[in-house]
Amino acid sequence: MESETNRNQSYIHLIRTSRELLVEKIKNTQCLLHNLIKNGVFSTEDEEIVLQFRTRADMVRQILDLVESKGEEASEYLISVIQRIPEAYYPLQPWLKDIGFQASDKIQNVQVINTDPVTSYSKKLKQELRRDCKIIMSYSQKEEMMLQETYVNGVMELLNISQETIGNVVNLTCLFDNNGVINEEGETIFIFGDAGMGKSLLLQKIQNMWAKEESYTDIKFLFRFRCRIFSFFKANVSISLKDLLFRYNCNPDHEPEDVYEYILNFPETVLFTFDGFDEIRSDFDINSIPEVPSPSDPAHPVALLTHLLSGRLLKGSKKILTGRTGCQVPGNMIRKKIMLKGFSTSNLLEYANLFFKEPDIKKHVFTHLNANHNFSSLCTIPLFCWIIFKSYAHFYSMNDSHCFSKSITLSISSVTLTDIFLVLVEVYLSLMSRETNRSQVETYKGCRDTLLSVGRLAYSGIEQSMFVFEQETITSLKVPERYLKLGFLRTVEECGELGDDSSYEFFHVTLQSFFTALFLVIDDQTGTTELLKYFSECSHSKDMEHNHSLLSCVCSKKANQGDPFKNNDHLQFINLFLCGLLSKPKQGLLANLVPSSTLKLKRKALKQKLVQCVRSHLKSLPRSSFMGYNRVHALTHFIWMARCILETQSVKVGKLAAKGICADYIKLSFCGASSSDCGAISFLLNHYKDKLALELDNNNINDYGVRELSPSFCRLSVIRLSVNQITDEGARVLSEELTKHKIVTFLGLYKNLITDFGAQYISRIIIECPNLKHIKLGYNKFTGVGGAHLAEAIGQSSSICDVGMWGNQIGDEGAKAFAKAIRNHPSMSELSLACNQITSSGGKSIAEALRDNTNLNILWLTENKLTDEAAESFAEMLMVNKTLRHLWLVNNTITNEGANLLSKAIEHNTVIEEICLQGNSLTQDTDHLLQTSSRIFCQ
Ligand SMILES: Nc1ncnc2c1ncn2[C@@H]1O[C@H](COP(=O)(O)OP(=O)(O)OP(=O)(O)O)[C@@H](O)[C@H]1O
């Protein structure tokens, strides 16, 4: 065979002269042989000759001899196979580069089949994942839902180290880009969120995208772990990294050593997903982890996990770790921090559209969502949304959509989480009994034994911090097999890997909490001390809100007696459901399950305990005076307290808590409050007599949350809702409510999603609320049009004194409108138009208007596009204006010329205290005046 191209190069010669190297580096003879035979270069006799040899090196020698004897084209094809299957022959890639190998067109057209173990293993992993990730696992095993058909991207926010939002993850393909990186050295993408926000499902979606080759094409291996498996290893267990990867995912079918070696050599082709970091409870002694790990030495799985996350093992591999809010991971490991914030309004509509296929039921659901904001705010949490939709679908299929309303007692003002879980359980119970027309009370009454049995299992798990139930436990608690199949529980695969194939877990841990609470309430043997014990475990400790180390979080049991690091959301949920189940509106139902005397006793005890907890919690909160208010700084625990109070639906408890707050400014920023929590906060505040200030900055309340707050707006004089995903709809609700009561003095809406359309609503508030002094609208989505609306409204207000518009896009159109508004404004003393794309044309208008203004003290025009032309106008203005004290022109394009003009002007102005010019186009050789002026800041 004669190669037509590359005539100058003899491939036979090449193979001959590189023989030693080829014999040393070719590990995979199988793949070479396969291709040589498949394409007729080798006959079956040739193959037999090669296979006679016992060592790999001899086989390679024989292959090379045979190939050389077949001529140039055969030799070229062999080298081409080596080049085209880099996974198998990666040690020879530098050699190929050295010889500058480029196969001829003819050889390139000859097929190469990749049968090497690395590629086969990658395919196997993909196949398994494609199968496993197709359906949503947390549903009952009877009805499965296709991931593809129900997955909706929720709100995913990138956070900086101070937990502040720095943008959104637009879609999952952007996870590994450079946007939002907070630590270049870190290798782990940490995704966190509250229970049921969709962390596991998001990982499932990523796995599915990879398996279907829709994304992450540079990844060859995806290893997924649920962190809870790390709790199953005893303290003295040691395994190798190779075993951890292969045994707990799947084994390579061929040459596992070669595959592992490839992984060690190319860690950047590996992606790990670790789900539920907060679920690890291990006895392992954290101090025994070696500083420098070895990829071949066995170690405890927790040590391996630590090394993987920190990049000490398989450095360069990609890692995604999920955990509940509050679960601490050391900053040096984290590359990006992403917070899941559930469904936005549009996500919710998208999900409803996917979930309900029939137009009729879809219509009903949309009507329901629109009519009941309490209901829709619960739906922003994906898990609860699924529960609600599922129940809805069930009742609808029974031809009784009203039953849904009845079951969740829409007659009372609000739907509680207990209502939702009661309905969910009712759905499963009625599926079991196949009696479609029974009322909720009848269904529960008929299934008391089932509830007790499943409840006992849930409770025993909680008692031992156990979320997975082995057969032994199930047998000892005498839980009948058929109850395990009702849909509340599902089998756990990871435990199968550990040698037990019939372990179960509740499909979500909140359901385990619900069943525990139900058990504590309906079990005759449970006394009041047992009933209330989780209240003490959940009492707030300051440490709980501080940063913790990874290791103390991972290895909790012994190291942390009283365990301040333990995530105790599941216990908080038990308390919450206790409050709900023992509330007055649920007595009709509960009276059928518990003797009335017991019920009475338990209700009384719970009420006393709750009141006592509320009192002591409120007493312990830090207080300070702020802006003339008596401010109380509430923490996440306060939100749990408010949730419990809401579940009780008790006016008395609400009043008591409101009284205990003893402050007129409640700061609840960074508390992880969601829209449904606003209902709880509102319930509390409704019992407050006086006006008060509410700060809810940096939470996740969105438009539904604003609606939930509606009943409180008659009391709120300060409303701070910055960084909360509020859109025009939220602005509309605010305008409707605030203009009714007209008491607002401070409205903070910084970093939300309000557009020019919403600007009209905000304008109405500005015009119609005569006490409004401060309005913060920075980092929304206003352009010139919205800016003009707002400016016009501000021009009409005689109360406003502080306006923040930082980081919008109002440009010159907006700037000119603001110029008009401030010219003769009677009250405005601070204005920020920083970072707004304003050029000198807009700047000049503002400067001219300021000649007439006699109130403005501070003006921020930082980060615009102002040149010397604008500086000249400001200089002229300063000769006339006698009120402006601070002028911020940082990060514009003013040169020495403009700066000098300003400098000269302030010689005639004794009022101005500072002109900030840092970040402009100034050079060292500034004028003498500029150098000597102590009121001009250039550096
Ligand atoms: N993006 C989504 N699209 C559609 N449904 C979702 C989405 N996210 C979550 N869900 C629904 O919510 C359920 C719970 O989600 P998931 O188990 O992922 O929550 P989680 O955040 O991992 O909770 P936990 O912290 O308690 O483990 C899912 O089974 C699914 O029904």
CSV table of N, CA, C and O and ligand atoms in Angstrom, one decimal, residues 136 138-139 150-152 194-201 324 343 351 382-383 386 508, ligand 1:
chain,number,residue,atom,x,y,z
A,136,ILE,N,-38.3,11.7,37.8
A,136,ILE,CA,-38.1,12.4,39.0
A,136,ILE,C,-38.3,11.4,40.1
A,136,ILE,O,-39.3,10.8,40.3
A,138,SER,N,-38.3,11.5,43.4
A,138,SER,CA,-38.9,11.7,44.7
A,138,SER,C,-40.4,11.5,44.7
A,138,SER,O,-41.1,11.7,45.6
A,139,TYR,N,-40.9,11.1,43.6
A,139,TYR,CA,-42.3,10.8,43.5
A,139,TYR,C,-42.6,9.4,43.9
A,139,TYR,O,-41.7,8.6,43.9
A,150,THR,N,-41.1,18.1,33.3
A,150,THR,CA,-41.5,19.0,34.4
A,150,THR,C,-40.4,19.9,34.9
A,150,THR,O,-40.7,20.7,35.8
A,151,TYR,N,-39.2,19.7,34.5
A,151,TYR,CA,-38.2,20.6,35.0
A,151,TYR,C,-38.3,22.0,34.5
A,151,TYR,O,-38.4,22.3,33.3
A,152,VAL,N,-38.2,22.9,35.5
A,152,VAL,CA,-38.2,24.4,35.1
A,152,VAL,C,-37.0,25.0,35.9
A,152,VAL,O,-36.8,24.7,37.0
A,194,ASP,N,-33.1,26.5,50.7
A,194,ASP,CA,-33.9,25.8,51.8
A,194,ASP,C,-34.4,24.5,51.3
A,194,ASP,O,-34.3,24.1,50.2
A,195,ALA,N,-35.0,23.8,52.3
A,195,ALA,CA,-35.6,22.5,52.0
A,195,ALA,C,-36.6,22.6,50.9
A,195,ALA,O,-37.4,23.5,50.8
A,196,GLY,N,-36.4,21.7,49.9
A,196,GLY,CA,-37.4,21.6,48.8
A,196,GLY,C,-37.3,22.7,47.7
A,196,GLY,O,-38.1,22.8,46.9
A,197,MET,N,-36.1,23.4,47.8
A,197,MET,CA,-35.9,24.5,46.7
A,197,MET,C,-35.5,23.8,45.4
A,197,MET,O,-35.4,24.5,44.4
A,198,GLY,N,-35.1,22.6,45.4
A,198,GLY,CA,-34.8,21.9,44.1
A,198,GLY,C,-33.3,21.7,43.9
A,198,GLY,O,-32.9,21.6,42.8
A,199,LYS,N,-32.6,21.5,45.0
A,199,LYS,CA,-31.1,21.3,44.8
A,199,LYS,C,-30.9,19.9,44.2
A,199,LYS,O,-30.1,19.8,43.2
A,200,SER,N,-31.6,18.9,44.7
A,200,SER,CA,-31.3,17.5,44.2
A,200,SER,C,-31.8,17.5,42.7
A,200,SER,O,-31.2,16.9,41.9
A,201,LEU,N,-32.9,18.1,42.5
A,201,LEU,CA,-33.5,18.1,41.1
A,201,LEU,C,-32.6,18.8,40.1
A,201,LEU,O,-32.4,18.4,39.0
A,324,ARG,N,-28.2,22.6,52.4
A,324,ARG,CA,-29.3,23.5,52.9
A,324,ARG,C,-28.7,24.9,53.3
A,324,ARG,O,-27.5,24.9,53.6
A,343,PHE,N,-39.2,29.3,42.6
A,343,PHE,CA,-39.8,29.7,41.4
A,343,PHE,C,-40.2,31.2,41.4
A,343,PHE,O,-40.8,31.7,42.4
A,351,TYR,N,-44.1,26.1,35.1
A,351,TYR,CA,-44.3,24.8,35.7
A,351,TYR,C,-45.7,24.3,35.7
A,351,TYR,O,-46.0,23.2,35.4
A,382,PRO,N,-40.5,25.0,45.2
A,382,PRO,CA,-40.9,23.9,44.3
A,382,PRO,C,-41.5,22.7,44.9
A,382,PRO,O,-42.5,22.1,44.4
A,383,LEU,N,-41.0,22.2,46.0
A,383,LEU,CA,-41.5,21.0,46.7
A,383,LEU,C,-43.0,21.2,47.0
A,383,LEU,O,-43.8,20.4,46.7
A,386,TRP,N,-45.1,21.3,44.0
A,386,TRP,CA,-45.5,20.0,43.5
A,386,TRP,C,-46.6,19.3,44.4
A,386,TRP,O,-47.5,18.8,43.8
A,508,HIS,N,-39.5,13.0,51.0
A,508,HIS,CA,-38.8,14.2,51.4
A,508,HIS,C,-38.7,14.3,52.9
A,508,HIS,O,-39.7,13.8,53.6
B,1,LIG,N1,-36.6,23.1,39.1
B,1,LIG,C1,-37.7,22.3,39.3
B,1,LIG,N2,-38.6,22.1,38.4
B,1,LIG,C2,-39.7,21.3,38.7
B,1,LIG,N3,-39.9,20.7,39.9
B,1,LIG,C3,-39.0,21.0,40.9
B,1,LIG,C4,-37.9,21.8,40.6
B,1,LIG,N4,-37.1,21.8,41.8
B,1,LIG,C5,-37.8,21.0,42.6
B,1,LIG,N5,-38.9,20.5,42.1
B,1,LIG,C6,-39.9,19.7,42.8
B,1,LIG,O1,-39.6,19.8,44.2
B,1,LIG,C7,-39.3,18.5,44.8
B,1,LIG,C8,-38.2,18.6,45.8
B,1,LIG,O2,-37.0,19.1,45.2
B,1,LIG,P1,-35.6,18.6,45.7
B,1,LIG,O3,-35.7,17.3,46.3
B,1,LIG,O4,-34.6,18.8,44.6
B,1,LIG,O5,-35.3,19.7,46.8
B,1,LIG,P2,-34.0,19.9,47.7
B,1,LIG,O6,-33.7,21.3,47.6
B,1,LIG,O7,-33.0,18.9,47.3
B,1,LIG,O8,-34.6,19.6,49.2
B,1,LIG,P3,-33.8,19.1,50.5
B,1,LIG,O9,-32.8,20.2,50.9
B,1,LIG,O10,-34.8,19.0,51.5
B,1,LIG,O11,-33.2,17.8,50.1
B,1,LIG,C9,-38.8,17.7,43.5
B,1,LIG,O12,-39.0,16.3,43.7
B,1,LIG,C10,-39.8,18.2,42.5
B,1,LIG,O13,-41.0,17.7,42.5
